[in-house]
Short mmCIF file of C-alpha atoms and ligand atoms in Angstrom, two decimals:
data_model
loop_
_atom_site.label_atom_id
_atom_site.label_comp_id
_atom_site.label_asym_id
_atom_site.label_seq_id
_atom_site.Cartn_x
_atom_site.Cartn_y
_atom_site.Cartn_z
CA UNK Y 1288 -27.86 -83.17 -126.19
CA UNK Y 1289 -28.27 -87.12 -126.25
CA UNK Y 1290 -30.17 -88.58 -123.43
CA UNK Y 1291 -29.34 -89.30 -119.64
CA UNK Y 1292 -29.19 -93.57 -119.21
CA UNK Y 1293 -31.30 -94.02 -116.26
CA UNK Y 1294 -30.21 -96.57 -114.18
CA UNK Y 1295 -32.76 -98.69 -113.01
CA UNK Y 1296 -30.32 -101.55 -111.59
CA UNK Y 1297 -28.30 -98.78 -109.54
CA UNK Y 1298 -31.65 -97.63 -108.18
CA UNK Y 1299 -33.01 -100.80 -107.46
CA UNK Y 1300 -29.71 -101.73 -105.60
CA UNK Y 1301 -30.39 -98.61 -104.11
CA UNK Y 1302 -34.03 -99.83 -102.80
CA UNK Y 1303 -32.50 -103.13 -101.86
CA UNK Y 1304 -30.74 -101.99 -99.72
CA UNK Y 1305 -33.51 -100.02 -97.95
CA UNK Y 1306 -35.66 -103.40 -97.65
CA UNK Y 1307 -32.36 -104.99 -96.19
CA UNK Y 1308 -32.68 -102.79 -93.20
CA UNK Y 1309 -36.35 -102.70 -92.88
CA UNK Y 1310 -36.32 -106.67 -93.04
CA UNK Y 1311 -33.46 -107.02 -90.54
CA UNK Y 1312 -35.39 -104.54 -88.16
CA UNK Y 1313 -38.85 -107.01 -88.52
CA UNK Y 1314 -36.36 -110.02 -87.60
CA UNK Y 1315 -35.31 -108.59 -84.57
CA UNK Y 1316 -38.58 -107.30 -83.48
CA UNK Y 1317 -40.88 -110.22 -84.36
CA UNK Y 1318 -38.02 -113.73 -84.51
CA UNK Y 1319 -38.94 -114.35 -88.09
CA UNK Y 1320 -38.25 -113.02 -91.33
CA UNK Y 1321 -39.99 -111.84 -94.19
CA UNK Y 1322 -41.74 -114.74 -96.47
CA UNK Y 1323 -42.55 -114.89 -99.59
CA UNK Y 1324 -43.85 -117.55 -101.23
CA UNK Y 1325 -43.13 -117.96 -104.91
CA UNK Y 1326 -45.52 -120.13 -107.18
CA UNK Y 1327 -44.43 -121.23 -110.55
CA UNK Y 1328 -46.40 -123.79 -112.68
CA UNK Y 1329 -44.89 -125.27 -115.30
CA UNK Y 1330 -41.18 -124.90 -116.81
CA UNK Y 1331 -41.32 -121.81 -118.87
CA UNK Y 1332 -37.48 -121.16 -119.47
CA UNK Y 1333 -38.41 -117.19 -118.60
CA UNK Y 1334 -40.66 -117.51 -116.17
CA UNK Y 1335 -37.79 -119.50 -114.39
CA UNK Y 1336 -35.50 -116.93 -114.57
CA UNK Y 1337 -37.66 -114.39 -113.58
CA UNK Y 1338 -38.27 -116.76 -110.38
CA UNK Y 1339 -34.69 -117.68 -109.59
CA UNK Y 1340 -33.75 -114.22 -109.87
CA UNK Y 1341 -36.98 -113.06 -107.00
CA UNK Y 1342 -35.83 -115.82 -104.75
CA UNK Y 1343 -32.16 -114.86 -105.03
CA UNK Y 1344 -32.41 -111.57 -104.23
CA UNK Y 1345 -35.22 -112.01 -101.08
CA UNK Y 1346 -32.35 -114.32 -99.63
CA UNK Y 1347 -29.68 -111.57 -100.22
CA UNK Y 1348 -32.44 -108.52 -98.37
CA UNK Y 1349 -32.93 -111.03 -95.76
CA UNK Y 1350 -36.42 -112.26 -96.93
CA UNK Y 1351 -37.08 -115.75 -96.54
CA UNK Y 1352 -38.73 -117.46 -99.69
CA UNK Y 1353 -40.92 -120.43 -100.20
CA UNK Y 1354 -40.62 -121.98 -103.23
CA UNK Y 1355 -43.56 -124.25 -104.65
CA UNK Y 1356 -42.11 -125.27 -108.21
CA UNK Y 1357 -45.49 -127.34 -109.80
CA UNK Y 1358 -45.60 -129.39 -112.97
CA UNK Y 1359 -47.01 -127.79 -116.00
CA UNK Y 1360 -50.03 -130.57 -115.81
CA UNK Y 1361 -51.40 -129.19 -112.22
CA UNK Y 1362 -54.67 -128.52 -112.07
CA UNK Y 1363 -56.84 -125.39 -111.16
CA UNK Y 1364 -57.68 -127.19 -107.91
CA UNK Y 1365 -54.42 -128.10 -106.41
CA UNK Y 1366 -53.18 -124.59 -106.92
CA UNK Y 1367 -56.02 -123.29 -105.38
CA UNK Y 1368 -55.71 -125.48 -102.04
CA UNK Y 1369 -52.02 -124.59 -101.93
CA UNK Y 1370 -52.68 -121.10 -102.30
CA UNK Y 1371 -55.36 -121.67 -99.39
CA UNK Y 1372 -52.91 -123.52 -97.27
CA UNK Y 1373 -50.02 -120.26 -98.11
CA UNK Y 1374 -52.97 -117.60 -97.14
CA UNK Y 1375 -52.99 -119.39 -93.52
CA UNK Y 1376 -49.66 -120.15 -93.18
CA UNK Y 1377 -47.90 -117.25 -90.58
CA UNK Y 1378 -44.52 -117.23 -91.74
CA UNK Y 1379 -45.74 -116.40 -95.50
CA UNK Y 1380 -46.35 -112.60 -95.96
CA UNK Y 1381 -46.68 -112.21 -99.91
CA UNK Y 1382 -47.50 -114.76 -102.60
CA UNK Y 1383 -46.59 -114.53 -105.73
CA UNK Y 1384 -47.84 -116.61 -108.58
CA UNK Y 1385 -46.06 -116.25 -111.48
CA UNK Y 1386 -47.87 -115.31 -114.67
CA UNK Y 1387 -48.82 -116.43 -117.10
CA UNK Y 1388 -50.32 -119.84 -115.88
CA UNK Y 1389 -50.88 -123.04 -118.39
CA UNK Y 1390 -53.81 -123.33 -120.43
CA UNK Y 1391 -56.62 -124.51 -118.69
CA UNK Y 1392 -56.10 -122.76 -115.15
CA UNK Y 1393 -58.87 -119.46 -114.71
CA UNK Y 1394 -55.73 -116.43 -113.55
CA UNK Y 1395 -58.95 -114.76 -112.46
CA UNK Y 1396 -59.86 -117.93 -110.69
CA UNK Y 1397 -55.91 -117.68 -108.64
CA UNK Y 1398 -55.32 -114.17 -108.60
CA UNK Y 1399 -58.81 -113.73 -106.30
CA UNK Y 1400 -57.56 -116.78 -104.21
CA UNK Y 1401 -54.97 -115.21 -103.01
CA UNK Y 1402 -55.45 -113.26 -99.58
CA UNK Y 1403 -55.03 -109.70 -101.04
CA UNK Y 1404 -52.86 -108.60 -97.83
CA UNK Y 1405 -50.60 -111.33 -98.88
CA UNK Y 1406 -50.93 -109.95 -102.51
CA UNK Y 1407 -47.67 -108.76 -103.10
CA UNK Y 1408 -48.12 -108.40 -106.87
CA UNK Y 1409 -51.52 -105.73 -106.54
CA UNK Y 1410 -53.35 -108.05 -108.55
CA UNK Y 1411 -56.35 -108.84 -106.76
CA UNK Y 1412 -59.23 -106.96 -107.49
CA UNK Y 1413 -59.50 -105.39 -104.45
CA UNK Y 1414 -55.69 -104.07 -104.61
CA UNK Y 1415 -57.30 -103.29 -108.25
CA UNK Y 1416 -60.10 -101.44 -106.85
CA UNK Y 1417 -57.81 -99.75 -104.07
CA UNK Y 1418 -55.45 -98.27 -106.81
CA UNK Y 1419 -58.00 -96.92 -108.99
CA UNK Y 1420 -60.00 -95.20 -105.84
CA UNK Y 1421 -56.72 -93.26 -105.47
CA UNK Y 1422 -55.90 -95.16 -101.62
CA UNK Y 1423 -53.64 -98.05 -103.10
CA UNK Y 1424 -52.24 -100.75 -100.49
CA UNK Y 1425 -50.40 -103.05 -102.64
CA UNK Y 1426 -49.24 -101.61 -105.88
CA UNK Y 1427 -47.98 -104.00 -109.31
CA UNK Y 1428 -44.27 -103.69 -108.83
CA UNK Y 1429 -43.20 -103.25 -112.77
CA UNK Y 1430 -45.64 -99.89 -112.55
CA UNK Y 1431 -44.26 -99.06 -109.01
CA UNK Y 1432 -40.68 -99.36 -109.88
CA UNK Y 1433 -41.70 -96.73 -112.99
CA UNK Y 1434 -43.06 -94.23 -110.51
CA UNK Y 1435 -40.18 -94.10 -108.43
CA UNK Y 1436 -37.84 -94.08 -111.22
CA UNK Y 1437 -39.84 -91.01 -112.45
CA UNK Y 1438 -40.51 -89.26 -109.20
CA UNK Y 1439 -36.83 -89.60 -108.62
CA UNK Y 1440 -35.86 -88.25 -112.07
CA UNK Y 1441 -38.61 -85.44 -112.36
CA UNK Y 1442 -39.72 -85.08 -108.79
CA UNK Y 1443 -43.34 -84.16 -108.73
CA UNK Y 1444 -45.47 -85.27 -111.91
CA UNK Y 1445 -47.87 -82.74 -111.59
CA UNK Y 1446 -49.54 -81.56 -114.68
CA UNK Y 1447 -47.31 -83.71 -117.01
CA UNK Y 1448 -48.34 -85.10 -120.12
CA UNK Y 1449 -47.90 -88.84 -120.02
CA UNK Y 1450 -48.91 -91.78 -122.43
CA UNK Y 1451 -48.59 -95.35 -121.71
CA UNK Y 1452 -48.73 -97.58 -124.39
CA UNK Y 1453 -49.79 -101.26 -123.73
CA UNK Y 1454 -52.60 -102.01 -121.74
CA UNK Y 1455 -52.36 -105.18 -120.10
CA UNK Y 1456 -53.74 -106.09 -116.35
CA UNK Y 1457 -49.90 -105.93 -114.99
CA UNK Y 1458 -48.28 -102.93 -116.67
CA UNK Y 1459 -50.23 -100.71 -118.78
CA UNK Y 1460 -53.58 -100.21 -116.58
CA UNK Y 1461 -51.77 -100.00 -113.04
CA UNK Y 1462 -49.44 -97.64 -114.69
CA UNK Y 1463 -52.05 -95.12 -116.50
CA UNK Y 1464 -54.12 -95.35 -112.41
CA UNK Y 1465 -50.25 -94.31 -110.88
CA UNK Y 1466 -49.64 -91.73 -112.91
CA UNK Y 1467 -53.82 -90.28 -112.63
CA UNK Y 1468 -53.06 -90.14 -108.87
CA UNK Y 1469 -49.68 -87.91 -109.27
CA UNK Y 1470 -52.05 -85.48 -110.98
CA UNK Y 1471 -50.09 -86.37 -114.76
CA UNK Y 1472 -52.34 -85.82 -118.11
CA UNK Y 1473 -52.72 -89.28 -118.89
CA UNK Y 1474 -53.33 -91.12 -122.28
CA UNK Y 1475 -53.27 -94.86 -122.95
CA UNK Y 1476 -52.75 -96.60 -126.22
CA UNK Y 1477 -52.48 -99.64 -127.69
CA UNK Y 1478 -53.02 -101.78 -130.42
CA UNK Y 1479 -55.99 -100.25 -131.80
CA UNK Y 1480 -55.23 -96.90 -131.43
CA UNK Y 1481 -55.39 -94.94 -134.76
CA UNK Y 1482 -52.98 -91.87 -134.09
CA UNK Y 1483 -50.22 -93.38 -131.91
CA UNK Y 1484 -47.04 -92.00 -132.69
CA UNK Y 1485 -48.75 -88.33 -132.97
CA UNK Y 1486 -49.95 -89.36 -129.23
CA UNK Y 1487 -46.73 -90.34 -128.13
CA UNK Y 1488 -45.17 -87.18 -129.70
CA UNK Y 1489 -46.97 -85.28 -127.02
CA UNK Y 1490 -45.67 -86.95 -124.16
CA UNK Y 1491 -43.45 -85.50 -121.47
CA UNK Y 1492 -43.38 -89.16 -120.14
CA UNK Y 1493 -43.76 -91.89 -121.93
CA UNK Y 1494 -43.70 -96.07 -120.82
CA UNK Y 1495 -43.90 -98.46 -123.40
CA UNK Y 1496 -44.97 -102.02 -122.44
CA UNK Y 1497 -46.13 -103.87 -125.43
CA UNK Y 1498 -43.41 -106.70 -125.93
CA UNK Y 1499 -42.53 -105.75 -129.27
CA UNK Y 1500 -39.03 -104.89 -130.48
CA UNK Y 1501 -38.35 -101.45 -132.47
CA UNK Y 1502 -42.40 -100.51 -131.53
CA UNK Y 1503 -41.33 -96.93 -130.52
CA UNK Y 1504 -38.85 -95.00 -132.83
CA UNK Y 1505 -38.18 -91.14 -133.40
CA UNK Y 1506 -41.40 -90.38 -134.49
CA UNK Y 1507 -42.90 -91.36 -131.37
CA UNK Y 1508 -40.49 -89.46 -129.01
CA UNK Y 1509 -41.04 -85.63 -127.98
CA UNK Y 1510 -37.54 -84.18 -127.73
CA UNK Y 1511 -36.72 -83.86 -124.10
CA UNK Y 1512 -39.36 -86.17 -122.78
CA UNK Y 1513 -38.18 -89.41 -120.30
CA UNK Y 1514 -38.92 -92.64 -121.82
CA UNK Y 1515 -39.34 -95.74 -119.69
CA UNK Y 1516 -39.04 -99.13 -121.25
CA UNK Y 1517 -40.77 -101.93 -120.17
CA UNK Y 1518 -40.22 -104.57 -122.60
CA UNK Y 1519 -37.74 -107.52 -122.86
CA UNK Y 1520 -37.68 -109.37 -125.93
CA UNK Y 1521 -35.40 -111.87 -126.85
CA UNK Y 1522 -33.89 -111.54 -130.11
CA UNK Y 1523 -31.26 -112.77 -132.59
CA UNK Y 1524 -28.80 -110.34 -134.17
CA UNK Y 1525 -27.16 -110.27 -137.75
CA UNK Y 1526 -24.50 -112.94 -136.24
CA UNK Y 1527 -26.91 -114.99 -134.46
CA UNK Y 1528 -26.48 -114.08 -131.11
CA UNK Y 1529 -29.31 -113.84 -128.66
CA UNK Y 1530 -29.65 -110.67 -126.68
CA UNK Y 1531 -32.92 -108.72 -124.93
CA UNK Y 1532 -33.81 -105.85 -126.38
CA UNK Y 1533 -36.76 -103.48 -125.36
CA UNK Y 1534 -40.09 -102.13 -127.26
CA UNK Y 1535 -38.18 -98.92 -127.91
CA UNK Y 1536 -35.55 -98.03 -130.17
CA UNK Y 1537 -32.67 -96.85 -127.90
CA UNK Y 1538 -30.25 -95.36 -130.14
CA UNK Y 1539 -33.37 -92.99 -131.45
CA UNK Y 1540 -34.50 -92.49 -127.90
CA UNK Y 1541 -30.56 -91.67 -126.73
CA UNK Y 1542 -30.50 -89.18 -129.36
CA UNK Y 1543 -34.10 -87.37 -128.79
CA UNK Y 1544 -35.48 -87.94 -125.71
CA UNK Y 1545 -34.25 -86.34 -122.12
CA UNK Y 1546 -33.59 -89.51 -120.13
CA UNK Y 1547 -34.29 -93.16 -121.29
CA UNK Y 1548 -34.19 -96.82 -119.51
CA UNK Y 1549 -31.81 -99.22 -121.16
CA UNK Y 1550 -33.07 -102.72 -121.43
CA UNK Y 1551 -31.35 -105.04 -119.96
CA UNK Y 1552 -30.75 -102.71 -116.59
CA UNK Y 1553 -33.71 -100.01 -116.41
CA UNK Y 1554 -36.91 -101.00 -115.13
CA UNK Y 1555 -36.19 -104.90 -115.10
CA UNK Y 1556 -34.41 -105.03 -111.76
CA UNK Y 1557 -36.79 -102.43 -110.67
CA UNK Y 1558 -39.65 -104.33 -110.67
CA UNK Y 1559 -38.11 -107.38 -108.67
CA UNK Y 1560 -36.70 -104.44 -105.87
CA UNK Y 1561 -40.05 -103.54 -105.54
CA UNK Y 1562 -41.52 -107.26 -105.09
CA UNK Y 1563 -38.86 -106.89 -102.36
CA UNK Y 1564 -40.33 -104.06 -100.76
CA UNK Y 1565 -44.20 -104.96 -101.27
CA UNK Y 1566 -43.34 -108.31 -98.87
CA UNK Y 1567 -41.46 -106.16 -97.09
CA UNK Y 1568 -44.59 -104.07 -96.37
CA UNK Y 1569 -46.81 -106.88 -96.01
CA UNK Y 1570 -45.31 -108.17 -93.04
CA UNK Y 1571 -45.13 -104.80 -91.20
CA UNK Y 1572 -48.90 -104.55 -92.06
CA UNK Y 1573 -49.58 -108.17 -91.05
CA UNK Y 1574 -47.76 -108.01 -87.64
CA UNK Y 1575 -48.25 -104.59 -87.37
CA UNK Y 1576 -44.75 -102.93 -86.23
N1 GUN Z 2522 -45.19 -112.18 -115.27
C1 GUN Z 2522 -44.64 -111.09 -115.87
N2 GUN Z 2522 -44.56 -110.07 -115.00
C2 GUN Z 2522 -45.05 -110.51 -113.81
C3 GUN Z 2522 -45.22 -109.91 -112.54
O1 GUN Z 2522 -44.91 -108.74 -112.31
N3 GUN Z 2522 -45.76 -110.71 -111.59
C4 GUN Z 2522 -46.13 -112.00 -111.83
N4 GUN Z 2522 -46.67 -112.69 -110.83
N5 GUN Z 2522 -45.99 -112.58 -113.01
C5 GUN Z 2522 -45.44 -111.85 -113.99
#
């Protein structure tokens, strides 16, 4: 039986819409809206979508957003003072610095600027440290928007087998410390790993976020297991036409797997929803209603 398509944008419209009425509730209890302050450096054709498309959407929930659009030749100082000046501003509730930053600024350096109650992204170490001690506060919304997908597919994770392959600070490691905490089985592997596709073969659920196109095929996919695809590559088919494609092979995983995420529209607008909601929880927290 070929795979269920799960439908990350319908659920993120979904979760949207959720935030819409939590944000219009903190209006009309506290006179302001939501903020979110969005930080880009440089002009990183992506990184601008990925920006527009936050700051779209906040206005559409009711959130409003502060964009600081900086040249690519700021230095680690200035973006430290402004993220100082955004940590004591009142009307901003989340900052979000978009990653990855030019050469030359420390991300360790910004990332532990930023007030971590105002960290809507979970990227400070003590949203780090709060995740892995099992009592998160402010989860990494790519990972989040995962676990929801998953929770609402498979409802309690309990006892599953899942690998996560990638490791990086915003995907791969939040994601393995989500699904430890629903009590899953938990494997991650990456680039070094020696056995991978026999790994993957065990997995009820399995998330790929490596950034590589055509990384996961059928060997890699346990028939009925629910594959979650994290990556979005840019590529350029036999006529020359760019389109995004994810790390996993989707026709393979359509035909083997028991649900997969299609890329573009599975855990893409999932992960801005949940920026969305992460602000929206900030400013309950930081007014406390
Ligand atoms: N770059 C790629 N993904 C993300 C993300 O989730 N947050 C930020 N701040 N930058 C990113």
């Amino acid at each position: 039986m070929p795979a269920v398509r799960i439908d990350g944008k319908a659920f993120a419209e979904q979760l949207r819409e959720e935030v819409a009425v939590g944000a219009a509730g903190f209006t009309a209890e506290t006179g302001r809206q939501p903020g979110l302050a969005v930080v880009l450096v440089g002009s990183d054709p992506a990184s601008q979508v990925y920006v527009r498309t936050k700051m779209r959407q906040a206005a559409e929930v009711g959130i409003a957003s502060f964009p600081h659009l900086l040249d690519v030749g700021t230095g680690e100082a200035e973006l430290l003072a402004l993220i100082d000046s955004l940590n004591r501003d009142d009307n901003v509730d989340g900052i979000l610095v978009q990653l990855p930053l030019p050469a030359g600024i420390s991300e360790a350096a910004v990332l532990e600027a930023i007030d971590p109650g105002k960290d809507v992204d979970g990227f400070h170490p003590y949203n780090v440290g709060r995740l892995s001690g099992g009592k998160p506060v402010m989860v990494p919304c790519t990972p989040l928007g995962c676990l929801l997908l998953l929770q609402d597919r498979l409802g309690d994770l309990s006892g599953l087998k899942a690998v996560v392959v990638g490791r990086s600070n915003i995907v791969g490691k939040p994601m393995a410390q989500l699904l430890l905490n629903a009590s899953c089985t938990v494997t991650t592997v990456h680039s070094r790993s020696r056995n991978m596709a026999e790994e993957c073969r065990q997995a009820d659920i399995l998330v790929v976020a490596v950034g590589r196109p055509g990384l996961i095929g059928a060997e890699h996919i346990k028939p009925g297991a629910t594959v979650l695809d994290v990556g979005i590559n840019r590529v350029e088919d036999a006529q020359g036409q760019s389109r995004l494609v994810g790390d996993v092979d989707y026709a393979a995983a359509l035909d083997l797997a028991g649900g997969v995420t299609p890329v573009p529209g599975g855990i893409g607008p999932m992960t801005v929803a949940c920026l969305l909601r992460n602000t929206l929880t900030a400013a309950k927290q930081r007014s406390n209603k």
